Amino acid sequence: MNKYVEKVIAYVKEKYQDQPEFVQTVEEVYTSIAPVMDAHPEYEEADLLMRMAEPERIFRFRVTWMDDQGKVQTNVGYRCQFNGAIGPYKGGLRFRNNVNESVIKFLGFEQTFKNSLTGLPIGGAKGGSDFDPAGKSDAEIMRFCQSFMTALYRYIGPDIDVPAGDIGVGSREIGYLFGQYRRLKGNFENGVLTGKDLTFGGSLIRPEATGYGAVYYLQEVLKHEGDSIEGKKIAVSGYGNVSWGIMKKAAQLGAKVTYMSGSAGYIHDEAGIDTDEKLDFILDLRVKNSKDLKSYADRFGCEFYPKAKFWGVDDVDIYMPAATQNEVRIEEAEKIVRSGVKYYMEVSNMPTSSEAIAYLRENGVIVAPSKAVNAGGVGVSALEMSQNSERLEWTAEEVDQRLKTMMKDIYDKSLDAAQRYGLGYDLIAGANIAGFEKVAEAMMKQGIF
Ligand code: 2IT
């Protein structure tokens, strides 16, 4: 492999050994782009990879709030503005108890290349807090969000950094965050956040966008195999708004999601999670931060498997991990290979260990990377920013059509990049290279810093 790439990976591994998620992403992306470095010695001269692995800045701040019992609670908040070479920083906020600097940095690094892939002018960022929304009242969520924004507002803005949702942050949280921003700034800069409610500048299709985009991307992969989505059965991990979007779009296109999972177990619904009633039920679980997936089985008369994971079931055509990072390690990958299922579409950010990806691919499973498959979410966030700056609203059909085109472009771009470097049908390397190229060129042209 390219010596400079090896050197930078070794450096990052040594320096950030306490940040395993971040190290894994850097190693994966930089290994993929090694052929680009061979072709561009000027990138090494500019020490581009070392610079790209260091966030432009990270804010870490105290978030203190009062719970419903009147007790003072303190959490840690983060915002990592990873790379602003191609546009204002853009990326979600994650509220979850396992959030730490490693998680925020890995997500920000991934976001940089993903945002570049969308073809829209957005840089990469991520933020969040170790605050866990599970079991919190609405009033507690509001006070937490107000405190979080009070700490963050001076560092963001429509042309600076535009946060959005991620795990634990949905339209309700974005509403409270925006309210506090507006109150502090005394203006109506609604382009400062995306994923807003429709009453103050949210975009139609944004809630569905990540899931819809994933299914559009899947359609391209199936087309490449001479196959189609009609009649396909899908196992989706997670039951958040991304999984919900996948279920909805799959149903519209004549496929169905028959498995979904949560931390307490999984559901097998052979009839398909495809009616409005079922989809609304899932949305409601999410809104309530409920972990009670079993209630779905009770209500719709299907099976709930407590404390179990579905990896290895063979009565589906496609696996789509859509819950969180590190869902599939080698043990699960072996089960997937034994199941004979041919398609593995990553949807959540970095759901698969490096060893598991290698094992799946060696055994003929078609693997698509999350930074391409889930890019429709942030892509539609960028469309929300455009609508806000023009002070107008596009119709659902218009946004959906743009999303569809964007996903096809991302797929084509990735394939083209892989082919240009003689890598064949490698959607992972292709996405990494295509995302990298634009950021690299922009940084080269902006001078050394
Ligand atoms: O991981 C992601 O791309 C997101 N959580 C969405 C980010 C955004 O700015 O819409």
Short mmCIF file of C-alpha atoms and ligand atoms in Angstrom, two decimals:
data_model
loop_
_atom_site.label_atom_id
_atom_site.label_comp_id
_atom_site.label_asym_id
_atom_site.label_seq_id
_atom_site.Cartn_x
_atom_site.Cartn_y
_atom_site.Cartn_z
CA MET A 1 0.00 0.00 0.00
CA ASN A 2 0.98 3.65 -0.44
CA LYS A 3 3.68 4.47 2.14
CA TYR A 4 2.27 7.87 3.05
CA VAL A 5 -1.17 6.36 3.69
CA GLU A 6 0.43 3.72 5.92
CA LYS A 7 2.32 6.38 7.82
CA VAL A 8 -0.75 8.51 8.49
CA ILE A 9 -2.84 5.53 9.59
CA ALA A 10 -0.08 4.42 11.98
CA TYR A 11 0.16 7.95 13.37
CA VAL A 12 -3.60 8.25 13.95
CA LYS A 13 -3.72 4.78 15.55
CA GLU A 14 -0.96 5.71 17.96
CA LYS A 15 -2.14 9.21 18.77
CA TYR A 16 -5.82 8.38 19.15
CA GLN A 17 -5.63 4.86 20.58
CA ASP A 18 -8.30 5.86 23.09
CA GLN A 19 -10.71 6.65 20.21
CA PRO A 20 -11.44 3.26 18.58
CA GLU A 21 -14.41 4.35 16.45
CA PHE A 22 -12.48 7.28 15.03
CA VAL A 23 -9.42 5.13 14.29
CA GLN A 24 -11.57 2.54 12.49
CA THR A 25 -13.10 5.14 10.15
CA VAL A 26 -9.79 6.78 9.33
CA GLU A 27 -8.24 3.40 8.57
CA GLU A 28 -11.15 2.36 6.34
CA VAL A 29 -11.37 5.59 4.38
CA TYR A 30 -7.61 6.07 3.95
CA THR A 31 -7.08 2.44 2.91
CA SER A 32 -9.75 2.93 0.24
CA ILE A 33 -8.18 6.07 -1.15
CA ALA A 34 -4.60 4.74 -1.30
CA PRO A 35 -4.76 4.46 -5.12
CA VAL A 36 -5.71 8.15 -5.33
CA MET A 37 -2.63 9.04 -3.30
CA ASP A 38 -0.47 7.00 -5.68
CA ALA A 39 -1.85 9.06 -8.56
CA HIS A 40 -1.45 12.42 -6.74
CA PRO A 41 1.98 12.86 -5.15
CA GLU A 42 1.14 16.56 -4.66
CA TYR A 43 -1.39 15.53 -1.99
CA GLU A 44 1.39 13.99 0.04
CA GLU A 45 3.53 17.09 -0.38
CA ALA A 46 0.69 19.13 1.05
CA ASP A 47 0.35 16.57 3.88
CA LEU A 48 -3.31 16.40 3.01
CA LEU A 49 -4.23 13.23 4.86
CA MET A 50 -2.76 14.36 8.16
CA ARG A 51 -4.66 17.63 7.84
CA MET A 52 -7.92 15.88 6.95
CA ALA A 53 -7.69 13.60 9.98
CA GLU A 54 -7.57 16.55 12.37
CA PRO A 55 -10.92 18.34 12.88
CA GLU A 56 -10.80 22.06 12.14
CA ARG A 57 -12.12 22.50 15.69
CA ILE A 58 -14.06 20.73 18.42
CA PHE A 59 -16.17 22.40 21.07
CA ARG A 60 -16.77 20.54 24.29
CA PHE A 61 -19.11 22.19 26.74
CA ARG A 62 -21.03 21.74 29.95
CA VAL A 63 -24.80 21.29 29.69
CA THR A 64 -26.50 21.72 33.04
CA TRP A 65 -30.26 21.41 33.42
CA MET A 66 -32.81 20.75 36.11
CA ASP A 67 -34.87 17.54 36.12
CA ASP A 68 -38.53 17.26 37.11
CA GLN A 69 -37.60 16.52 40.72
CA GLY A 70 -35.70 19.81 40.93
CA LYS A 71 -32.33 18.04 40.91
CA VAL A 72 -29.44 19.58 38.99
CA GLN A 73 -28.07 17.36 36.21
CA THR A 74 -24.87 17.88 34.25
CA ASN A 75 -24.04 16.41 30.85
CA VAL A 76 -21.28 16.97 28.31
CA GLY A 77 -22.07 18.53 24.93
CA TYR A 78 -19.92 18.42 21.77
CA ARG A 79 -19.72 20.00 18.36
CA CYS A 80 -16.98 18.88 16.02
CA GLN A 81 -16.54 21.09 12.94
CA PHE A 82 -14.52 18.57 11.02
CA ASN A 83 -14.02 19.97 7.56
CA GLY A 84 -15.41 23.17 6.03
CA ALA A 85 -13.58 23.13 2.69
CA ILE A 86 -16.66 22.71 0.48
CA GLY A 87 -19.38 24.46 2.47
CA PRO A 88 -20.68 25.41 5.90
CA TYR A 89 -20.27 22.61 8.42
CA LYS A 90 -23.27 20.30 8.35
CA GLY A 91 -24.23 17.23 10.34
CA GLY A 92 -26.47 15.86 13.03
CA LEU A 93 -26.63 16.00 16.80
CA ARG A 94 -26.79 12.71 18.67
CA PHE A 95 -28.19 12.47 22.20
CA ARG A 96 -27.30 9.09 23.65
CA ASN A 97 -25.53 7.88 26.76
CA ASN A 98 -22.65 6.32 24.77
CA VAL A 99 -21.70 9.58 23.04
CA ASN A 100 -18.07 10.56 23.58
CA GLU A 101 -15.33 12.34 21.63
CA SER A 102 -14.43 9.21 19.64
CA VAL A 103 -18.01 8.71 18.48
CA ILE A 104 -18.45 12.39 17.57
CA LYS A 105 -15.15 12.46 15.67
CA PHE A 106 -15.87 9.29 13.71
CA LEU A 107 -19.28 10.62 12.75
CA GLY A 108 -17.82 14.00 11.75
CA PHE A 109 -15.11 12.39 9.64
CA GLU A 110 -17.66 10.16 7.85
CA GLN A 111 -19.96 13.15 7.41
CA THR A 112 -17.27 15.08 5.54
CA PHE A 113 -17.08 12.49 2.75
CA LYS A 114 -20.79 11.72 2.77
CA ASN A 115 -21.70 15.38 2.40
CA SER A 116 -19.24 15.71 -0.46
CA LEU A 117 -20.87 12.71 -2.17
CA THR A 118 -24.28 14.42 -2.16
CA GLY A 119 -22.85 16.91 -4.66
CA LEU A 120 -24.17 19.78 -2.56
CA PRO A 121 -22.02 22.48 -0.91
CA ILE A 122 -21.87 21.26 2.69
CA GLY A 123 -18.88 20.62 4.94
CA GLY A 124 -18.73 17.90 7.58
CA ALA A 125 -19.62 18.18 11.27
CA LYS A 126 -21.22 16.25 14.11
CA GLY A 127 -22.26 16.96 17.64
CA GLY A 128 -24.33 15.77 20.52
CA SER A 129 -24.32 14.85 24.14
CA ASP A 130 -24.13 11.91 26.51
CA PHE A 131 -27.65 12.92 27.62
CA ASP A 132 -29.99 9.94 27.29
CA PRO A 133 -33.53 10.95 26.25
CA ALA A 134 -34.98 7.57 27.25
CA GLY A 135 -37.52 8.02 30.03
CA LYS A 136 -37.22 11.83 30.13
CA SER A 137 -40.34 13.96 30.23
CA ASP A 138 -41.13 16.48 27.54
CA ALA A 139 -40.29 19.31 29.95
CA GLU A 140 -36.91 17.75 30.74
CA ILE A 141 -36.13 17.39 27.06
CA MET A 142 -37.01 21.06 26.53
CA ARG A 143 -34.84 22.29 29.40
CA PHE A 144 -31.96 20.14 28.23
CA CYS A 145 -32.24 21.43 24.65
CA GLN A 146 -32.41 25.05 25.84
CA SER A 147 -29.29 24.62 27.93
CA PHE A 148 -27.49 22.83 25.08
CA MET A 149 -28.29 25.62 22.63
CA THR A 150 -27.30 28.34 25.11
CA ALA A 151 -23.83 26.82 25.08
CA LEU A 152 -23.70 26.24 21.32
CA TYR A 153 -25.48 29.16 19.64
CA ARG A 154 -22.45 31.45 19.30
CA TYR A 155 -20.60 28.86 17.22
CA ILE A 156 -23.25 28.06 14.60
CA GLY A 157 -25.28 29.88 11.93
CA PRO A 158 -26.78 29.36 8.45
CA ASP A 159 -23.41 30.12 6.79
CA ILE A 160 -21.25 28.71 9.58
CA ASP A 161 -22.51 25.39 10.86
CA VAL A 162 -25.96 23.84 10.49
CA PRO A 163 -26.82 21.03 12.93
CA ALA A 164 -29.69 18.57 12.46
CA GLY A 165 -31.03 15.43 14.10
CA ASP A 166 -29.49 12.02 14.60
CA ILE A 167 -30.15 9.29 17.17
CA GLY A 168 -32.21 10.79 20.04
CA VAL A 169 -32.78 14.07 18.21
CA GLY A 170 -35.93 14.42 16.13
CA SER A 171 -38.29 17.18 15.15
CA ARG A 172 -39.34 17.87 18.77
CA GLU A 173 -35.75 18.43 19.90
CA ILE A 174 -34.95 20.51 16.82
CA GLY A 175 -37.98 22.67 17.68
CA TYR A 176 -36.73 23.38 21.21
CA LEU A 177 -33.20 23.99 19.95
CA PHE A 178 -34.44 26.42 17.30
CA GLY A 179 -36.68 28.24 19.77
CA GLN A 180 -33.75 28.88 22.05
CA TYR A 181 -31.48 29.96 19.18
CA ARG A 182 -34.10 32.43 17.96
CA ARG A 183 -34.59 33.78 21.46
CA LEU A 184 -30.88 34.27 22.04
CA LYS A 185 -30.14 35.82 18.64
CA GLY A 186 -33.34 37.82 18.33
CA ASN A 187 -33.72 36.95 14.64
CA PHE A 188 -35.36 34.39 12.40
CA GLU A 189 -32.38 32.54 10.96
CA ASN A 190 -34.13 29.26 10.44
CA GLY A 191 -31.42 28.02 8.09
CA VAL A 192 -29.35 27.37 11.23
CA LEU A 193 -30.94 23.95 11.80
CA THR A 194 -32.52 21.34 9.54
CA GLY A 195 -35.15 18.74 10.29
CA LYS A 196 -37.48 21.48 11.51
CA ASP A 197 -41.25 21.22 11.76
CA LEU A 198 -43.08 22.33 8.62
CA THR A 199 -44.56 25.35 10.43
CA PHE A 200 -41.20 27.12 10.65
CA GLY A 201 -39.27 26.11 7.56
CA GLY A 202 -38.92 22.34 7.64
CA SER A 203 -38.81 20.53 4.33
CA LEU A 204 -41.38 18.03 3.15
CA ILE A 205 -39.83 14.53 2.89
CA ARG A 206 -36.98 15.34 5.33
CA PRO A 207 -38.30 12.85 7.97
CA GLU A 208 -38.53 10.14 5.31
CA ALA A 209 -35.41 11.12 3.36
CA THR A 210 -32.75 8.83 4.85
CA GLY A 211 -34.92 5.73 4.53
CA TYR A 212 -36.30 6.66 1.10
CA GLY A 213 -32.81 7.43 -0.16
CA ALA A 214 -31.53 4.07 1.11
CA VAL A 215 -34.23 2.28 -0.87
CA TYR A 216 -33.49 4.32 -4.02
CA TYR A 217 -29.85 3.37 -3.68
CA LEU A 218 -30.83 -0.28 -3.16
CA GLN A 219 -32.80 -0.13 -6.40
CA GLU A 220 -29.64 0.86 -8.28
CA VAL A 221 -27.74 -2.07 -6.78
CA LEU A 222 -30.54 -4.48 -7.70
CA LYS A 223 -30.67 -3.07 -11.22
CA HIS A 224 -26.95 -3.74 -11.58
CA GLU A 225 -27.62 -7.39 -10.71
CA GLY A 226 -30.42 -7.60 -13.26
CA ASP A 227 -32.90 -7.78 -10.41
CA SER A 228 -35.69 -5.54 -9.11
CA ILE A 229 -37.20 -4.54 -5.79
CA GLU A 230 -40.63 -5.96 -6.53
CA GLY A 231 -41.47 -8.77 -4.09
CA LYS A 232 -38.27 -8.45 -2.07
CA LYS A 233 -38.21 -9.08 1.68
CA ILE A 234 -35.98 -6.97 3.90
CA ALA A 235 -34.65 -7.32 7.45
CA VAL A 236 -34.04 -3.90 9.01
CA SER A 237 -32.36 -3.40 12.37
CA GLY A 238 -33.63 -0.51 14.42
CA TYR A 239 -37.08 1.07 14.44
CA GLY A 240 -36.22 4.76 14.39
CA ASN A 241 -37.22 7.20 11.70
CA VAL A 242 -34.65 5.82 9.25
CA SER A 243 -36.10 2.29 9.51
CA TRP A 244 -39.57 3.77 9.24
CA GLY A 245 -38.65 5.52 5.97
CA ILE A 246 -37.27 2.27 4.56
CA MET A 247 -40.47 0.42 5.49
CA LYS A 248 -42.63 3.09 3.88
CA LYS A 249 -40.72 3.31 0.61
CA ALA A 250 -40.27 -0.47 0.35
CA ALA A 251 -44.05 -0.87 0.71
CA GLN A 252 -44.70 1.76 -1.99
CA LEU A 253 -42.42 -0.13 -4.38
CA GLY A 254 -43.93 -3.58 -3.84
CA ALA A 255 -41.34 -4.90 -1.38
CA LYS A 256 -41.75 -5.40 2.36
CA VAL A 257 -39.81 -5.23 5.59
CA THR A 258 -40.47 -8.46 7.52
CA TYR A 259 -37.98 -8.11 10.36
CA MET A 260 -37.13 -5.18 12.63
CA SER A 261 -35.16 -5.10 15.85
CA GLY A 262 -34.46 -3.08 18.96
CA SER A 263 -32.12 -3.47 21.90
CA ALA A 264 -34.64 -5.76 23.68
CA GLY A 265 -35.18 -8.21 20.82
CA TYR A 266 -36.65 -8.47 17.34
CA ILE A 267 -39.97 -8.74 15.53
CA HIS A 268 -40.78 -11.10 12.69
CA ASP A 269 -43.87 -9.94 10.82
CA GLU A 270 -44.20 -12.12 7.74
CA ALA A 271 -47.14 -10.07 6.46
CA GLY A 272 -44.80 -7.08 6.19
CA ILE A 273 -44.57 -3.86 8.16
CA ASP A 274 -46.33 -2.01 5.42
CA THR A 275 -49.72 -0.58 6.45
CA ASP A 276 -50.31 2.98 7.68
CA GLU A 277 -51.47 1.58 10.99
CA LYS A 278 -48.25 -0.37 11.53
CA LEU A 279 -46.06 2.49 10.36
CA ASP A 280 -47.84 4.96 12.65
CA PHE A 281 -47.43 2.56 15.56
CA ILE A 282 -43.68 2.51 15.00
CA LEU A 283 -43.47 6.30 14.76
CA ASP A 284 -45.31 6.53 18.04
CA LEU A 285 -42.86 4.15 19.76
CA ARG A 286 -40.05 6.39 18.60
CA VAL A 287 -41.69 9.61 19.68
CA LYS A 288 -42.19 8.15 23.15
CA ASN A 289 -38.58 6.88 23.23
CA SER A 290 -40.17 3.52 24.03
CA LYS A 291 -38.08 0.36 24.01
CA ASP A 292 -41.21 -1.80 24.08
CA LEU A 293 -41.08 -3.48 20.67
CA LYS A 294 -43.07 -6.40 22.05
CA SER A 295 -46.13 -4.15 22.08
CA TYR A 296 -45.99 -4.25 18.26
CA ALA A 297 -46.15 -8.06 18.29
CA ASP A 298 -49.06 -8.01 20.74
CA ARG A 299 -50.97 -5.49 18.69
CA PHE A 300 -50.41 -7.01 15.24
CA GLY A 301 -50.28 -10.70 16.13
CA CYS A 302 -46.78 -11.63 15.17
CA GLU A 303 -43.73 -13.02 16.90
CA PHE A 304 -41.37 -11.12 19.24
CA TYR A 305 -38.03 -12.77 20.03
CA PRO A 306 -36.72 -11.28 23.29
CA LYS A 307 -33.00 -10.60 23.79
CA ALA A 308 -32.22 -12.00 20.34
CA LYS A 309 -30.81 -10.62 17.08
CA PHE A 310 -32.08 -11.66 13.67
CA TRP A 311 -28.73 -11.88 11.83
CA GLY A 312 -28.70 -15.22 10.04
CA VAL A 313 -32.39 -15.54 9.13
CA ASP A 314 -32.63 -16.87 5.59
CA ASP A 315 -36.18 -15.89 4.62
CA VAL A 316 -35.24 -12.39 3.43
CA ASP A 317 -33.42 -11.06 0.36
CA ILE A 318 -31.71 -8.04 1.86
CA TYR A 319 -30.22 -7.04 5.18
CA MET A 320 -30.23 -3.35 6.12
CA PRO A 321 -28.56 -2.53 9.45
CA ALA A 322 -30.13 0.81 10.39
CA ALA A 323 -29.73 1.10 14.17
CA THR A 324 -26.27 2.30 15.22
CA GLN A 325 -22.51 1.68 14.97
CA ASN A 326 -20.90 -1.75 15.49
CA GLU A 327 -24.00 -3.88 15.00
CA VAL A 328 -22.34 -6.52 12.85
CA ARG A 329 -19.02 -8.05 13.82
CA ILE A 330 -17.43 -11.21 12.51
CA GLU A 331 -19.81 -13.50 14.40
CA GLU A 332 -22.88 -11.89 12.82
CA ALA A 333 -21.16 -11.72 9.43
CA GLU A 334 -20.64 -15.50 9.54
CA LYS A 335 -24.34 -15.97 10.20
CA ILE A 336 -25.22 -13.68 7.31
CA VAL A 337 -22.97 -15.58 4.93
CA ARG A 338 -24.46 -18.91 6.07
CA SER A 339 -27.97 -17.52 5.45
CA GLY A 340 -27.17 -17.13 1.75
CA VAL A 341 -28.62 -13.59 1.68
CA LYS A 342 -26.89 -11.70 -1.12
CA TYR A 343 -27.39 -8.04 -0.29
CA TYR A 344 -26.09 -6.16 2.74
CA MET A 345 -26.84 -2.44 2.65
CA GLU A 346 -25.35 -0.45 5.51
CA VAL A 347 -27.69 2.34 6.57
CA SER A 348 -26.61 3.43 10.05
CA ASN A 349 -23.18 5.02 10.29
CA MET A 350 -20.42 2.37 10.50
CA PRO A 351 -22.61 -0.59 11.53
CA THR A 352 -20.02 -3.14 10.46
CA SER A 353 -16.53 -3.93 11.78
CA SER A 354 -13.72 -3.91 9.20
CA GLU A 355 -13.22 -7.67 9.57
CA ALA A 356 -16.93 -8.29 9.07
CA ILE A 357 -16.98 -6.19 5.87
CA ALA A 358 -14.00 -8.08 4.49
CA TYR A 359 -15.56 -11.44 5.37
CA LEU A 360 -18.92 -10.58 3.78
CA ARG A 361 -17.25 -9.42 0.57
CA GLU A 362 -14.90 -12.41 0.33
CA ASN A 363 -17.96 -14.60 0.53
CA GLY A 364 -19.81 -12.94 -2.30
CA VAL A 365 -22.20 -10.71 -0.36
CA ILE A 366 -22.76 -7.36 -2.08
CA VAL A 367 -21.94 -4.70 0.51
CA ALA A 368 -22.92 -1.05 0.12
CA PRO A 369 -21.45 1.56 2.50
CA SER A 370 -23.53 3.73 4.79
CA LYS A 371 -21.88 6.99 3.74
CA ALA A 372 -23.51 6.51 0.33
CA VAL A 373 -26.68 4.64 1.31
CA ASN A 374 -27.77 7.08 4.05
CA ALA A 375 -26.61 10.26 2.31
CA GLY A 376 -30.16 11.16 1.25
CA GLY A 377 -30.87 12.37 4.77
CA VAL A 378 -28.26 15.07 4.82
CA GLY A 379 -28.86 15.65 1.11
CA VAL A 380 -32.45 16.67 1.82
CA SER A 381 -31.18 18.72 4.76
CA ALA A 382 -29.17 20.69 2.21
CA LEU A 383 -32.35 21.10 0.16
CA GLU A 384 -34.04 22.41 3.32
CA MET A 385 -31.24 24.98 3.63
CA SER A 386 -31.83 26.08 0.02
CA GLN A 387 -35.55 26.49 0.62
CA ASN A 388 -34.89 28.50 3.80
CA SER A 389 -32.47 30.85 2.11
CA GLU A 390 -34.88 31.43 -0.76
CA ARG A 391 -37.82 31.68 1.66
CA LEU A 392 -39.98 29.25 -0.28
CA GLU A 393 -41.20 25.68 -0.03
CA TRP A 394 -40.94 22.91 -2.57
CA THR A 395 -43.63 20.29 -2.93
CA ALA A 396 -43.16 16.75 -1.62
CA GLU A 397 -42.97 15.49 -5.21
CA GLU A 398 -40.22 17.94 -6.07
CA VAL A 399 -38.11 17.07 -3.04
CA ASP A 400 -38.65 13.33 -3.56
CA GLN A 401 -37.65 13.61 -7.21
CA ARG A 402 -34.47 15.52 -6.31
CA LEU A 403 -33.69 12.91 -3.66
CA LYS A 404 -34.10 10.11 -6.15
CA THR A 405 -31.81 11.80 -8.67
CA MET A 406 -29.28 12.51 -5.93
CA MET A 407 -29.15 8.84 -4.88
CA LYS A 408 -28.67 7.68 -8.45
CA ASP A 409 -25.87 10.24 -8.87
CA ILE A 410 -24.18 9.03 -5.71
CA TYR A 411 -24.37 5.44 -6.91
CA ASP A 412 -23.08 6.33 -10.40
CA LYS A 413 -20.30 8.52 -9.03
CA SER A 414 -19.13 5.77 -6.69
CA LEU A 415 -19.15 3.17 -9.44
CA ASP A 416 -17.30 5.51 -11.79
CA ALA A 417 -14.62 6.25 -9.17
CA ALA A 418 -14.10 2.53 -8.48
CA GLN A 419 -13.80 1.83 -12.19
CA ARG A 420 -11.38 4.70 -12.82
CA TYR A 421 -9.03 3.14 -10.28
CA GLY A 422 -9.50 -0.38 -11.65
CA LEU A 423 -11.31 -1.63 -8.56
CA GLY A 424 -14.30 -3.21 -10.27
CA TYR A 425 -17.66 -3.29 -8.52
CA ASP A 426 -16.44 -1.91 -5.21
CA LEU A 427 -19.11 0.43 -3.89
CA ILE A 428 -17.19 1.05 -0.66
CA ALA A 429 -13.92 2.20 -2.18
CA GLY A 430 -15.88 4.01 -4.89
CA ALA A 431 -17.84 6.07 -2.35
CA ASN A 432 -14.73 6.87 -0.35
CA ILE A 433 -12.80 7.96 -3.43
CA ALA A 434 -15.62 10.01 -4.94
CA GLY A 435 -16.28 11.74 -1.60
CA PHE A 436 -12.59 12.35 -1.02
CA GLU A 437 -11.77 13.82 -4.44
CA LYS A 438 -13.87 16.96 -4.11
CA VAL A 439 -12.75 17.74 -0.55
CA ALA A 440 -9.10 17.13 -1.50
CA GLU A 441 -9.25 19.43 -4.52
CA ALA A 442 -11.00 22.17 -2.51
CA MET A 443 -8.37 21.98 0.23
CA MET A 444 -5.52 22.06 -2.29
CA LYS A 445 -6.92 25.23 -3.85
CA GLN A 446 -7.44 27.02 -0.53
CA GLY A 447 -3.79 27.00 0.53
CA ILE A 448 -2.00 25.32 3.39
CA PHE A 449 -3.82 25.49 6.73
O1 2IT B 1 -25.77 11.02 9.77
C1 2IT B 1 -26.37 11.90 9.14
O2 2IT B 1 -26.12 12.14 7.95
C2 2IT B 1 -27.40 12.67 9.84
N1 2IT B 1 -27.65 12.42 11.01
C3 2IT B 1 -28.14 13.77 9.14
C4 2IT B 1 -27.35 15.03 9.16
C5 2IT B 1 -28.05 16.23 8.61
O3 2IT B 1 -27.43 17.30 8.68
O4 2IT B 1 -29.18 16.14 8.12
#
